[in-house]
Tab-separated table of C-alpha atoms in Angstrom:
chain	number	residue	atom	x	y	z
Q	894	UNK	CA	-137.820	98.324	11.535
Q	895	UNK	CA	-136.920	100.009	8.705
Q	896	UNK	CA	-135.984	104.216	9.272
Q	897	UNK	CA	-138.155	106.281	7.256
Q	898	UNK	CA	-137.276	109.838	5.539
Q	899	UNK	CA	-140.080	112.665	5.026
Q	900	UNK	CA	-139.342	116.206	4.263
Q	901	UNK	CA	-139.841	118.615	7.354
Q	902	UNK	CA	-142.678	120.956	6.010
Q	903	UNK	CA	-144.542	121.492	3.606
Q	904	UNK	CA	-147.498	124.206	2.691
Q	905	UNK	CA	-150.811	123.122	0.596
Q	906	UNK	CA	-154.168	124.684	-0.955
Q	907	UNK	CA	-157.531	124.442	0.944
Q	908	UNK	CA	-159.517	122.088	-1.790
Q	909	UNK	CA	-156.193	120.961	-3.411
Q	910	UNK	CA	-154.775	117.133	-3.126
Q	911	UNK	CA	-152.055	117.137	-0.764
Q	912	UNK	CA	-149.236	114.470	-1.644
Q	913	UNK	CA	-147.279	113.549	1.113
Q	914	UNK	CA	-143.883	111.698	0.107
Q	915	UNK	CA	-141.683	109.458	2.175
Q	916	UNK	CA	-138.649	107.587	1.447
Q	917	UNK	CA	-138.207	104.180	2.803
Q	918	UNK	CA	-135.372	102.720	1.008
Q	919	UNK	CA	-134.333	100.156	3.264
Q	920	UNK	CA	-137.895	98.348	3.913
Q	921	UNK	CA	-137.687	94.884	4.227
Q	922	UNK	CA	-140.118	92.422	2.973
Q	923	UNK	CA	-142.753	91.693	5.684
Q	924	UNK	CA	-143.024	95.510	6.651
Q	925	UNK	CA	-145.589	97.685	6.266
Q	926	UNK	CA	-146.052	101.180	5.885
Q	927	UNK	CA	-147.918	103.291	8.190
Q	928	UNK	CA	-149.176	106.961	8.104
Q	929	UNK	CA	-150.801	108.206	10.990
Q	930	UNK	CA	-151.156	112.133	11.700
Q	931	UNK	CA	-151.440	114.730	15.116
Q	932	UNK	CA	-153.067	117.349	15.038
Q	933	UNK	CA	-151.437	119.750	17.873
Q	934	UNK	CA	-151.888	119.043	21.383
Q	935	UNK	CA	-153.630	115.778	20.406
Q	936	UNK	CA	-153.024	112.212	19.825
Q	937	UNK	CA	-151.592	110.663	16.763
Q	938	UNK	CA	-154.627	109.394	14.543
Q	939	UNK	CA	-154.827	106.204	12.334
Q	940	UNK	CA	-154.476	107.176	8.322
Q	941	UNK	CA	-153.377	104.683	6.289
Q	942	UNK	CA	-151.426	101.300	5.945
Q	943	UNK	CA	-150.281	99.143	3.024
Q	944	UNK	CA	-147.666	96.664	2.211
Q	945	UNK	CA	-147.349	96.531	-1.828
Q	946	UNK	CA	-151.090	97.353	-3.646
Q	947	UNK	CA	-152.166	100.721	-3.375
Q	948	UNK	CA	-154.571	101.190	-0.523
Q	949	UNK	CA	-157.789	104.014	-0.372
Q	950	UNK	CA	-159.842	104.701	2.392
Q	951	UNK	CA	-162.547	107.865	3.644
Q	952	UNK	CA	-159.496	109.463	4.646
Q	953	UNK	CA	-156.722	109.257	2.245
Q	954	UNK	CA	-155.074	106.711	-0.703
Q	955	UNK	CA	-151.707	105.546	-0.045
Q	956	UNK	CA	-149.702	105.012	-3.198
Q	957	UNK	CA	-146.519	102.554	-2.865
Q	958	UNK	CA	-144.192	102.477	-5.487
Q	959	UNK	CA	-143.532	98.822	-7.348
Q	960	UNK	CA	-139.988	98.207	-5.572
Q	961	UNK	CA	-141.450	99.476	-1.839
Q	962	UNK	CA	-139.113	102.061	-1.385
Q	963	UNK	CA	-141.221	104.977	-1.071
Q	964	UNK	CA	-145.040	105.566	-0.635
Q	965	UNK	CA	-146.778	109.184	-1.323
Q	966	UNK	CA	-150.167	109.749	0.812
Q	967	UNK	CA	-152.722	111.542	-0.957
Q	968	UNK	CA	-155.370	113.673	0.907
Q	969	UNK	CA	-157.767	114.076	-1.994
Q	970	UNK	CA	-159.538	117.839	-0.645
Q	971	UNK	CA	-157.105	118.981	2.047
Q	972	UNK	CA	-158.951	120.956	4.561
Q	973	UNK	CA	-157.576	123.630	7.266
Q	974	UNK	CA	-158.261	120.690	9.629
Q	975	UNK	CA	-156.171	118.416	7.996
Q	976	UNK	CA	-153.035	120.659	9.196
Q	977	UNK	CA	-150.992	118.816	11.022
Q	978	UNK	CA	-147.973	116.738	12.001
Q	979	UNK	CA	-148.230	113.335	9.132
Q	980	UNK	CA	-145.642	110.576	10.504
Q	981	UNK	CA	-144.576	108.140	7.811
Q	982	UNK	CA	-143.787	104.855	9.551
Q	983	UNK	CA	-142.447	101.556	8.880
Q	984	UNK	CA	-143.653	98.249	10.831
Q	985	UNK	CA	-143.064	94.535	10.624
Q	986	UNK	CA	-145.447	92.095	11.422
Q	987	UNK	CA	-143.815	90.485	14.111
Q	988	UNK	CA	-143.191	93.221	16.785
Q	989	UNK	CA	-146.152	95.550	18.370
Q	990	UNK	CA	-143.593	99.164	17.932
Q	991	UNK	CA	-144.287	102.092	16.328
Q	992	UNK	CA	-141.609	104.278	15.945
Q	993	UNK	CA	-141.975	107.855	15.240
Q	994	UNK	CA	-139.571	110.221	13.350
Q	995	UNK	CA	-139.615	113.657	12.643
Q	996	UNK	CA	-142.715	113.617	10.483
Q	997	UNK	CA	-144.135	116.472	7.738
Q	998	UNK	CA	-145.230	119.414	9.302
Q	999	UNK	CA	-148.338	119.822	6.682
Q	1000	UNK	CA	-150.291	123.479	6.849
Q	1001	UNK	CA	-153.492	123.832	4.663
Q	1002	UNK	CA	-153.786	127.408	3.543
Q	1003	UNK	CA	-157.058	129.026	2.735
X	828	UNK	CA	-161.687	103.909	14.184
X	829	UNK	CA	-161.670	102.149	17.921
X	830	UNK	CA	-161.506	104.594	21.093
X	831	UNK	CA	-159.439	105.402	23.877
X	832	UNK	CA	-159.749	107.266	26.332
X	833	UNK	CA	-156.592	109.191	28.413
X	834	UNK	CA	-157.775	110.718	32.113
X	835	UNK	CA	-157.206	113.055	33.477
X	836	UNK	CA	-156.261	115.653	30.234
X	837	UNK	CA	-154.218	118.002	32.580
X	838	UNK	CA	-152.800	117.790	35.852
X	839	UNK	CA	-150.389	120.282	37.458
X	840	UNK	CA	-148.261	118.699	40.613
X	841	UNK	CA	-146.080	119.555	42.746
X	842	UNK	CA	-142.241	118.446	42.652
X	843	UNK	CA	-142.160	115.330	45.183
X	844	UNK	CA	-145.334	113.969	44.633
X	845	UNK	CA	-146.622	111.385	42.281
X	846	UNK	CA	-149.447	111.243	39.889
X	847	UNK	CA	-151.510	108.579	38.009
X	848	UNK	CA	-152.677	108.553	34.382
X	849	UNK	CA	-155.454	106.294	32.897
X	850	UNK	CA	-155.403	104.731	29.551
X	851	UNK	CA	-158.780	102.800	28.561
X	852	UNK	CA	-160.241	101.482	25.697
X	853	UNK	CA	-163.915	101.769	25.299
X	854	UNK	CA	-164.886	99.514	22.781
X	855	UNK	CA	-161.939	96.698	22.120
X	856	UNK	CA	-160.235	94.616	24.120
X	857	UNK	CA	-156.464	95.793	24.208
X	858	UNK	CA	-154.080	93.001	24.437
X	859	UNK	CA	-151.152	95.531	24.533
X	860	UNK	CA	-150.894	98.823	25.416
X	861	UNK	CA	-148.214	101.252	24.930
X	862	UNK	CA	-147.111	104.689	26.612
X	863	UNK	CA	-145.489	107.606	24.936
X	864	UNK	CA	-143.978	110.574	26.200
X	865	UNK	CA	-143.652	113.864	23.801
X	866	UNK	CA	-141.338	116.887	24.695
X	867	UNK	CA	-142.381	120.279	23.205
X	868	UNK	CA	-141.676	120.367	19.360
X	869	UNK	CA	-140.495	117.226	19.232
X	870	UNK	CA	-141.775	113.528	18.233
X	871	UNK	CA	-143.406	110.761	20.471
X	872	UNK	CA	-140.901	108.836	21.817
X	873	UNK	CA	-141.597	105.133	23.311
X	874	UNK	CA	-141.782	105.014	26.891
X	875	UNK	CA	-142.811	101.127	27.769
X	876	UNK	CA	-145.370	98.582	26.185
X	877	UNK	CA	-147.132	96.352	28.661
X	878	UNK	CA	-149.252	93.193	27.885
X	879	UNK	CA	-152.018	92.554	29.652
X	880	UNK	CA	-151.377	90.612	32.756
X	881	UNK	CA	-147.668	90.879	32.389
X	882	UNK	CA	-144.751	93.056	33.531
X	883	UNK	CA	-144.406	96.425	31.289
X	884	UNK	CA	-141.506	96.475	28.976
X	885	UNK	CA	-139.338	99.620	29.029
X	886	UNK	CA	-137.173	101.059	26.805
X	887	UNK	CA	-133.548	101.832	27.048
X	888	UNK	CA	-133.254	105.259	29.531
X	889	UNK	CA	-136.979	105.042	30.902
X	890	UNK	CA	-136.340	104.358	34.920
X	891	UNK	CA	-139.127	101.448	35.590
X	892	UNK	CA	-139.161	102.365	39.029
X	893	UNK	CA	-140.055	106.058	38.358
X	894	UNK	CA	-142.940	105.304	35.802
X	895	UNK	CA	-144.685	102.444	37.053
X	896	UNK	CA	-146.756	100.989	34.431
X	897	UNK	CA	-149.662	98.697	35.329
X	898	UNK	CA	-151.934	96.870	32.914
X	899	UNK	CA	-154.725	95.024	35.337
X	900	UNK	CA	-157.302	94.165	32.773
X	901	UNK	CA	-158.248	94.254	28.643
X	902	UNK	CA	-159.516	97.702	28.637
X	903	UNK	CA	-157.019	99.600	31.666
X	904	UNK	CA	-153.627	100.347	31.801
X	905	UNK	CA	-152.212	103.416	34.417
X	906	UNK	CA	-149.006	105.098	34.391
X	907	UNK	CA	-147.316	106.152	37.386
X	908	UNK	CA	-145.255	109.059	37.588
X	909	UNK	CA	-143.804	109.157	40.782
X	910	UNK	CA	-141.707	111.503	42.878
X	911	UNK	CA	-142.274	113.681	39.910
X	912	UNK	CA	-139.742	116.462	38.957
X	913	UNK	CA	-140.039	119.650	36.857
X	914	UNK	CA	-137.907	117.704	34.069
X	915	UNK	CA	-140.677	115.508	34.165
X	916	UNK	CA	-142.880	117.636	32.818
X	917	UNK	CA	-144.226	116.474	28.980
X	918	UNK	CA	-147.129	115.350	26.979
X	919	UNK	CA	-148.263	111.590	28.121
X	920	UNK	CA	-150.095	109.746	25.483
X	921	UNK	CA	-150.743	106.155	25.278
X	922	UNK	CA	-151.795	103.709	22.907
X	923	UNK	CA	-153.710	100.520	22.596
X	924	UNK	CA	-153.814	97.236	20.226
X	925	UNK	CA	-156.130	94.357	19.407
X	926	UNK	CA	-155.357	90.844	19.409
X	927	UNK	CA	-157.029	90.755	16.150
X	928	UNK	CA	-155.183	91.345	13.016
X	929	UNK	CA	-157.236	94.286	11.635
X	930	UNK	CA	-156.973	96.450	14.506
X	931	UNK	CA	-154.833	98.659	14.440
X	932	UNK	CA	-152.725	100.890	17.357
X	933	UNK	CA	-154.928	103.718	18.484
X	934	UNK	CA	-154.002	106.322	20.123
X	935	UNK	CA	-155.269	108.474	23.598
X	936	UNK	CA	-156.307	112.125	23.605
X	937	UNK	CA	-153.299	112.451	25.933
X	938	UNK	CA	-152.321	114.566	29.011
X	939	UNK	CA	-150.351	117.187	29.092
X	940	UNK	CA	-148.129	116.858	32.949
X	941	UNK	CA	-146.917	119.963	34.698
X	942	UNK	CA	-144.464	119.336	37.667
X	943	UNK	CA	-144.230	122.702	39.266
């Protein structure tokens, strides 16, 4: 699967959209992208996932750029809950793994 | 999204013995399950992923015979740590999939192991 590159931290607004980049330059075809978050001391939860078309749901909108190699997730209203660590991953179709890399450590500020 | 359950959420053991954590899902059938392990301030790192009815797969470094891994039915897997030591010590969470293609891998609450 293809490695995935997200900046360590970043900081956003209570209310604001949070945009969430991640680089992905070396994605392969049949792989899609993943975004799943943890809040601390919990489990990772489900975001996101697209392959080429954009992709919105209650939670966020994943944005993929026309030659795959980077995606932004957009959290339209970020909320103090939304602070936590947002893991950008990259999955084919063929195996079950997800591998998880550093991540964005995302804080919401009032 | 689907649910799954980790039990217990904390356990504290002594060095020597062993200890047993349950993964279930509680409302899809998970073909495969998967168990992570997370050290403080860093990120989940792959442990083992066992099919249903089959052997457990583990990943380069993870000692099969100190984490048994046992996945008896669609909605159970357990982990096994045994003769636990203080190194041993970490974050537990698993993770379950569907056979279908929508669902997606969804993750425990996890449990958080002390070995003292």
């Amino acid at each position: 699967d293809a490695k995935t590159t997200q900046p360590t931290s970043m900081d956003c607004a209570e209310g604001r959209a949070a945009n969430l980049p991640c680089n992905h330059s070396t994605i392969s075809g049949n792989e899609y992208v993943y975004w799943y978050r943890q809040i601390h001391s919990q489990g990772p939860q489900y975001i996101i996932h697209g392959l080429k078309n954009n992709e919105t749901n209650e939670m966020a909108s994943l944005i993929i750029t026309e030659d795959r190699k980077s995606s932004t997730l957009i959290l339209p209203h970020a909320t103090l809950r939304d602070t936590a660590v947002y893991y950008c991953i990259v999955k084919g179709t063929a195996g079950n793994k997800l591998t998880f890399g550093g991540g964005t450590r995302v804080l919401v500020k009032p | 999204g689907a649910v799954v359950s980790q039990h217990p959420s904390r356990v504290i053991c002594k060095s020597g013995t062993s200890v047993k954590i349950e993964c279930r899902s509680l409302d899809f059938q998970a073909t495969t399950m998967f168990w992570y392990r997370q050290f403080p301030k860093q990120s989940l790192m792959l442990m083992a992923t066992s099919n249903e009815g089959s052997k457990a797969t583990y990943e380069q470094g993870v000692e099969k015979d100190k984490f048994l891994i046992n996945h008896a039915s669609l909605t159970l897997s357990t982990l096994t740590v045994t003769s636990a030591h203080p190194e041993d010590s970490s974050f537990y969470i698993c993770s379950a999939k569907g056979d279908r293609p929508r669902y997606e891998q969804y993750f425990g609450p996890g449990t958080r192991l002390t070995v003292t």
